[in-house]
Amino acid sequence: MAAEGGGKETNEIKTQFTTREGVYKLLTHSEYSRPNRVPFNSQGSNPVRVSFVNVNDQSGNGDRICFNVGRELYFYIYKGVRKAADLSKPIDKRLYKGTQPTCHDFNPLTATAESVSLLVGFSAGQVQLIDPIKKETSKLFNEERLIDKSRVTCVRWVPGSESLFLVAHSSGSMYLYNVENTCGTAAPHYQLLKQGDNYAVHTCKSKSGRNPLLRWTVGDGALNEFAFSPDGKFLACASQDGYLRVFGFDAAELHGTMKSYFGGLLCVCWSPDGRYIVAGGEDDLVTVWSFSDCRVIARGHGHKSWVSVVAFDHCTASVEDGIDGEPPAEFSGSDEDFYEHIHFSAGRDRANSTHSRLSKRNSTDSRPVSVTYRFGSVGQDTQLCLWDLSEDILFPHLPLSRTRTHTNVMNAASPPATAANIIFTSGTNGKDSVSNSSTGGNTPNSLPGTLPRSNSLPQSSIPAGGSGGGGSTPNSHTGSSSSSSSTAAPTKGGGSGSILDSALIAAGVGKFATLSLHEARKERSEKEHKRMLSAGHIGSKSGDKLSQLGASRAAGTKGDNAKTLGTALCPRMEDVPLLEPLVCKKIAHERLTVLIFLEDCLVTACQEGFVCTWARPGKVGLLSSQNNPANSPSGTVV
């Protein structure tokens, strides 16, 4: 629900906001919704979700959009910043009875102007494969609900596959399907393939190929969202028990874990190069986790309620080269002078191109390179936050920028906090690693002044760290963490073989490359669900109070929060840098459920069923029908 308080100015809905790249503007004529544009009564309904696909239409208008509102599912040509939306002509519209669509995903590999493959998950547990261009329904999976009766929370095509897809349920289980297989007329029987710390993987026992190929049971409570890494080899899962678990998808080995400050994790995403994962949830925070070091490197506080979506902006990644060891010039707000924009097409190549270009810039020469990641978040407080993850956060031991400006949204009375002593070392074969050198009872070294903030205008450069030689790049997945990392878990001996082989070969599909992975520390999880509990203004002192509150509420139970707080799984608030939002604006009347970054714009959606397009700086002039009063929307975003 919308967060009240703070006066009129705080509750005014914004139609534009400014970053150093320029002004982002809401295009009211590019708003997509139900054709009648009437706000949807969202009480008791599932979240509005949005999916995009590009069909490579020769007319140059190849983007297609799908969104669900209540029991309805719509499929339109998405005109973005180019032309006003025509809601009177959906390509396809479906109304479901007895169940509601909860999530959906296009397969970019098979999309053409004549046909697309769209998976739709439902509140009763079924998954439907439809073609909204041909207006056909290909298959219905879990039709009799023999596989799982709980709500589908997330559905994704397996990257690089035309036939495999993964489905998560609120039961805490994930299922791997093949579109070519049937689901059978009886409940499936399973055989254990792999078991680890609070997760297990089973294969379906069947003489002939049937769905599901595999069943994953992960954590306690619902599995709220999962996301594949850009290279498709790893899987990050956000669960209601508050744990982020990262698996090697092929070998089903646990690579690392992270625990929320409190409450469940609701959303997760990967950086374009696969080096970092951001998760959000019921602690009102966004948490940045390093893939290679398996540890929390920063938290961001700007939301006043649960964080529902996090996403990286692939097109606003800054890569700067220093000259002769000098730090890069300060940002002045000009895209062309300081930003290398990375443009993408639909599909798996999009993420891989980012990964390779960032890697290339980091490894081709020994000059210092500075990388700034941009990511965003939206939440139930109806606010959009944008965050910059800069090098003074990623490597806080390095010299900070010469001048700094802060947009301080935190409690001004919060005392300066400290962070663990982080050492950037050059490992074997030229691989850089970050390790935490504070062990035993050593006192963590204080950072200069206050904690580093993410949104200072100038950014510091990255020294080469002695890694100028060698062909390895710090962005690439190595499959194992540095042995010096304090959070690296021991490797599982003999665990490099693929457990998918038996299931995939039986189903007649190719197997994935096998990976050598790690398992995480053994920390028991607990279903501690604090509904609508806001972290408020968290200072370094209030973190202890919250931990005491969590511990007292867990009295008589496992007390998992008290056990994990202060450990590598869940550092205290004062032990990691606290990010401030670059932008924090109220943009809707109802809770926000969608945030997607596209080349010319970013897209948000709220629970009232309005899908809004925000033009990037310099892109607003492309809309040809901006002044046409006939298309004026009657929605709530003005």
JSON list of N, CA and C in Angstrom, two decimals, residues 159-160 227-235 269-277 291 314 347-356 475 477:
[
{"chain": "A", "resi": 159, "resn": "PRO", "atom": "N", "xyz": [17.78, -20.83, -20.43]},
{"chain": "A", "resi": 159, "resn": "PRO", "atom": "CA", "xyz": [18.53, -20.10, -21.46]},
{"chain": "A", "resi": 159, "resn": "PRO", "atom": "C", "xyz": [19.17, -21.03, -22.48]},
{"chain": "A", "resi": 160, "resn": "GLY", "atom": "N", "xyz": [19.00, -20.68, -23.75]},
{"chain": "A", "resi": 160, "resn": "GLY", "atom": "CA", "xyz": [19.59, -21.46, -24.83]},
{"chain": "A", "resi": 160, "resn": "GLY", "atom": "C", "xyz": [18.80, -22.68, -25.24]},
{"chain": "A", "resi": 227, "resn": "ALA", "atom": "N", "xyz": [16.32, -16.64, -10.86]},
{"chain": "A", "resi": 227, "resn": "ALA", "atom": "CA", "xyz": [16.88, -15.96, -12.03]},
{"chain": "A", "resi": 227, "resn": "ALA", "atom": "C", "xyz": [18.12, -16.70, -12.49]},
{"chain": "A", "resi": 228, "resn": "PHE", "atom": "N", "xyz": [18.22, -16.94, -13.80]},
{"chain": "A", "resi": 228, "resn": "PHE", "atom": "CA", "xyz": [19.41, -17.56, -14.37]},
{"chain": "A", "resi": 228, "resn": "PHE", "atom": "C", "xyz": [20.51, -16.51, -14.54]},
{"chain": "A", "resi": 229, "resn": "SER", "atom": "N", "xyz": [21.75, -16.94, -14.35]},
{"chain": "A", "resi": 229, "resn": "SER", "atom": "CA", "xyz": [22.89, -16.06, -14.59]},
{"chain": "A", "resi": 229, "resn": "SER", "atom": "C", "xyz": [22.97, -15.73, -16.08]},
{"chain": "A", "resi": 230, "resn": "PRO", "atom": "N", "xyz": [23.68, -14.65, -16.44]},
{"chain": "A", "resi": 230, "resn": "PRO", "atom": "CA", "xyz": [23.76, -14.28, -17.86]},
{"chain": "A", "resi": 230, "resn": "PRO", "atom": "C", "xyz": [24.28, -15.39, -18.76]},
{"chain": "A", "resi": 231, "resn": "ASP", "atom": "N", "xyz": [25.18, -16.25, -18.24]},
{"chain": "A", "resi": 231, "resn": "ASP", "atom": "CA", "xyz": [25.69, -17.34, -19.07]},
{"chain": "A", "resi": 231, "resn": "ASP", "atom": "C", "xyz": [24.84, -18.59, -18.98]},
{"chain": "A", "resi": 232, "resn": "GLY", "atom": "N", "xyz": [23.77, -18.55, -18.17]},
{"chain": "A", "resi": 232, "resn": "GLY", "atom": "CA", "xyz": [22.85, -19.67, -18.08]},
{"chain": "A", "resi": 232, "resn": "GLY", "atom": "C", "xyz": [23.32, -20.83, -17.23]},
{"chain": "A", "resi": 233, "resn": "LYS", "atom": "N", "xyz": [24.48, -20.72, -16.58]},
{"chain": "A", "resi": 233, "resn": "LYS", "atom": "CA", "xyz": [25.05, -21.85, -15.85]},
{"chain": "A", "resi": 233, "resn": "LYS", "atom": "C", "xyz": [24.65, -21.88, -14.38]},
{"chain": "A", "resi": 234, "resn": "PHE", "atom": "N", "xyz": [24.21, -20.76, -13.85]},
{"chain": "A", "resi": 234, "resn": "PHE", "atom": "CA", "xyz": [23.89, -20.69, -12.43]},
{"chain": "A", "resi": 234, "resn": "PHE", "atom": "C", "xyz": [22.46, -20.20, -12.23]},
{"chain": "A", "resi": 235, "resn": "LEU", "atom": "N", "xyz": [21.91, -20.55, -11.07]},
{"chain": "A", "resi": 235, "resn": "LEU", "atom": "CA", "xyz": [20.52, -20.23, -10.76]},
{"chain": "A", "resi": 235, "resn": "LEU", "atom": "C", "xyz": [20.46, -19.62, -9.37]},
{"chain": "A", "resi": 269, "resn": "CYS", "atom": "N", "xyz": [18.02, -10.59, -8.97]},
{"chain": "A", "resi": 269, "resn": "CYS", "atom": "CA", "xyz": [18.49, -10.37, -10.34]},
{"chain": "A", "resi": 269, "resn": "CYS", "atom": "C", "xyz": [20.01, -10.40, -10.36]},
{"chain": "A", "resi": 270, "resn": "TRP", "atom": "N", "xyz": [20.57, -10.62, -11.56]},
{"chain": "A", "resi": 270, "resn": "TRP", "atom": "CA", "xyz": [22.02, -10.68, -11.77]},
{"chain": "A", "resi": 270, "resn": "TRP", "atom": "C", "xyz": [22.50, -9.42, -12.46]},
{"chain": "A", "resi": 271, "resn": "SER", "atom": "N", "xyz": [23.76, -9.03, -12.18]},
{"chain": "A", "resi": 271, "resn": "SER", "atom": "CA", "xyz": [24.39, -7.97, -12.96]},
{"chain": "A", "resi": 271, "resn": "SER", "atom": "C", "xyz": [24.67, -8.50, -14.36]},
{"chain": "A", "resi": 272, "resn": "PRO", "atom": "N", "xyz": [24.80, -7.62, -15.35]},
{"chain": "A", "resi": 272, "resn": "PRO", "atom": "CA", "xyz": [24.98, -8.08, -16.73]},
{"chain": "A", "resi": 272, "resn": "PRO", "atom": "C", "xyz": [26.21, -8.96, -16.93]},
{"chain": "A", "resi": 273, "resn": "ASP", "atom": "N", "xyz": [27.24, -8.77, -16.11]},
{"chain": "A", "resi": 273, "resn": "ASP", "atom": "CA", "xyz": [28.45, -9.58, -16.25]},
{"chain": "A", "resi": 273, "resn": "ASP", "atom": "C", "xyz": [28.45, -10.78, -15.32]},
{"chain": "A", "resi": 274, "resn": "GLY", "atom": "N", "xyz": [27.40, -10.97, -14.52]},
{"chain": "A", "resi": 274, "resn": "GLY", "atom": "CA", "xyz": [27.31, -12.14, -13.65]},
{"chain": "A", "resi": 274, "resn": "GLY", "atom": "C", "xyz": [28.14, -12.06, -12.39]},
{"chain": "A", "resi": 275, "resn": "ARG", "atom": "N", "xyz": [28.72, -10.91, -12.08]},
{"chain": "A", "resi": 275, "resn": "ARG", "atom": "CA", "xyz": [29.60, -10.80, -10.91]},
{"chain": "A", "resi": 275, "resn": "ARG", "atom": "C", "xyz": [28.83, -10.54, -9.62]},
{"chain": "A", "resi": 276, "resn": "TYR", "atom": "N", "xyz": [27.65, -9.94, -9.73]},
{"chain": "A", "resi": 276, "resn": "TYR", "atom": "CA", "xyz": [26.91, -9.55, -8.53]},
{"chain": "A", "resi": 276, "resn": "TYR", "atom": "C", "xyz": [25.45, -9.94, -8.65]},
{"chain": "A", "resi": 277, "resn": "ILE", "atom": "N", "xyz": [24.84, -10.20, -7.50]},
{"chain": "A", "resi": 277, "resn": "ILE", "atom": "CA", "xyz": [23.42, -10.51, -7.42]},
{"chain": "A", "resi": 277, "resn": "ILE", "atom": "C", "xyz": [22.79, -9.51, -6.46]},
{"chain": "A", "resi": 291, "resn": "PHE", "atom": "N", "xyz": [29.17, -12.75, -6.28]},
{"chain": "A", "resi": 291, "resn": "PHE", "atom": "CA", "xyz": [29.14, -14.16, -6.69]},
{"chain": "A", "resi": 291, "resn": "PHE", "atom": "C", "xyz": [30.47, -14.84, -6.41]},
{"chain": "A", "resi": 314, "resn": "HIS", "atom": "N", "xyz": [20.90, -2.60, -18.03]},
{"chain": "A", "resi": 314, "resn": "HIS", "atom": "CA", "xyz": [21.97, -3.05, -18.91]},
{"chain": "A", "resi": 314, "resn": "HIS", "atom": "C", "xyz": [22.53, -1.92, -19.77]},
{"chain": "A", "resi": 347, "resn": "GLY", "atom": "N", "xyz": [17.05, -12.07, -26.02]},
{"chain": "A", "resi": 347, "resn": "GLY", "atom": "CA", "xyz": [17.65, -13.40, -25.96]},
{"chain": "A", "resi": 347, "resn": "GLY", "atom": "C", "xyz": [18.92, -13.45, -25.15]},
{"chain": "A", "resi": 348, "resn": "ARG", "atom": "N", "xyz": [19.52, -14.62, -25.17]},
{"chain": "A", "resi": 348, "resn": "ARG", "atom": "CA", "xyz": [20.67, -14.91, -24.32]},
{"chain": "A", "resi": 348, "resn": "ARG", "atom": "C", "xyz": [21.90, -14.11, -24.71]},
{"chain": "A", "resi": 349, "resn": "ASP", "atom": "N", "xyz": [22.05, -13.77, -26.01]},
{"chain": "A", "resi": 349, "resn": "ASP", "atom": "CA", "xyz": [23.22, -13.03, -26.46]},
{"chain": "A", "resi": 349, "resn": "ASP", "atom": "C", "xyz": [23.29, -11.67, -25.80]},
{"chain": "A", "resi": 350, "resn": "ARG", "atom": "N", "xyz": [22.15, -11.15, -25.35]},
{"chain": "A", "resi": 350, "resn": "ARG", "atom": "CA", "xyz": [22.11, -9.83, -24.75]},
{"chain": "A", "resi": 350, "resn": "ARG", "atom": "C", "xyz": [23.02, -9.77, -23.53]},
{"chain": "A", "resi": 351, "resn": "ALA", "atom": "N", "xyz": [22.86, -10.72, -22.62]},
{"chain": "A", "resi": 351, "resn": "ALA", "atom": "CA", "xyz": [23.67, -10.73, -21.41]},
{"chain": "A", "resi": 351, "resn": "ALA", "atom": "C", "xyz": [25.12, -11.10, -21.71]},
{"chain": "A", "resi": 352, "resn": "ASN", "atom": "N", "xyz": [25.30, -12.03, -22.64]},
{"chain": "A", "resi": 352, "resn": "ASN", "atom": "CA", "xyz": [26.66, -12.46, -22.96]},
{"chain": "A", "resi": 352, "resn": "ASN", "atom": "C", "xyz": [27.48, -11.34, -23.56]},
{"chain": "A", "resi": 353, "resn": "SER", "atom": "N", "xyz": [26.82, -10.47, -24.36]},
{"chain": "A", "resi": 353, "resn": "SER", "atom": "CA", "xyz": [27.56, -9.38, -24.97]},
{"chain": "A", "resi": 353, "resn": "SER", "atom": "C", "xyz": [28.02, -8.40, -23.91]},
{"chain": "A", "resi": 354, "resn": "THR", "atom": "N", "xyz": [27.19, -8.15, -22.91]},
{"chain": "A", "resi": 354, "resn": "THR", "atom": "CA", "xyz": [27.59, -7.28, -21.81]},
{"chain": "A", "resi": 354, "resn": "THR", "atom": "C", "xyz": [28.77, -7.87, -21.07]},
{"chain": "A", "resi": 355, "resn": "HIS", "atom": "N", "xyz": [28.67, -9.17, -20.79]},
{"chain": "A", "resi": 355, "resn": "HIS", "atom": "CA", "xyz": [29.73, -9.86, -20.06]},
{"chain": "A", "resi": 355, "resn": "HIS", "atom": "C", "xyz": [31.05, -9.77, -20.81]},
{"chain": "A", "resi": 356, "resn": "SER", "atom": "N", "xyz": [31.01, -10.01, -22.11]},
{"chain": "A", "resi": 356, "resn": "SER", "atom": "CA", "xyz": [32.24, -10.03, -22.88]},
{"chain": "A", "resi": 356, "resn": "SER", "atom": "C", "xyz": [32.83, -8.63, -23.02]},
{"chain": "A", "resi": 475, "resn": "ASN", "atom": "N", "xyz": [35.54, -10.89, -14.48]},
{"chain": "A", "resi": 475, "resn": "ASN", "atom": "CA", "xyz": [34.10, -10.99, -14.68]},
{"chain": "A", "resi": 475, "resn": "ASN", "atom": "C", "xyz": [33.63, -12.40, -14.97]},
{"chain": "A", "resi": 477, "resn": "HIS", "atom": "N", "xyz": [32.91, -16.42, -14.84]},
{"chain": "A", "resi": 477, "resn": "HIS", "atom": "CA", "xyz": [32.64, -17.42, -13.81]},
{"chain": "A", "resi": 477, "resn": "HIS", "atom": "C", "xyz": [33.78, -18.41, -13.79]}
]
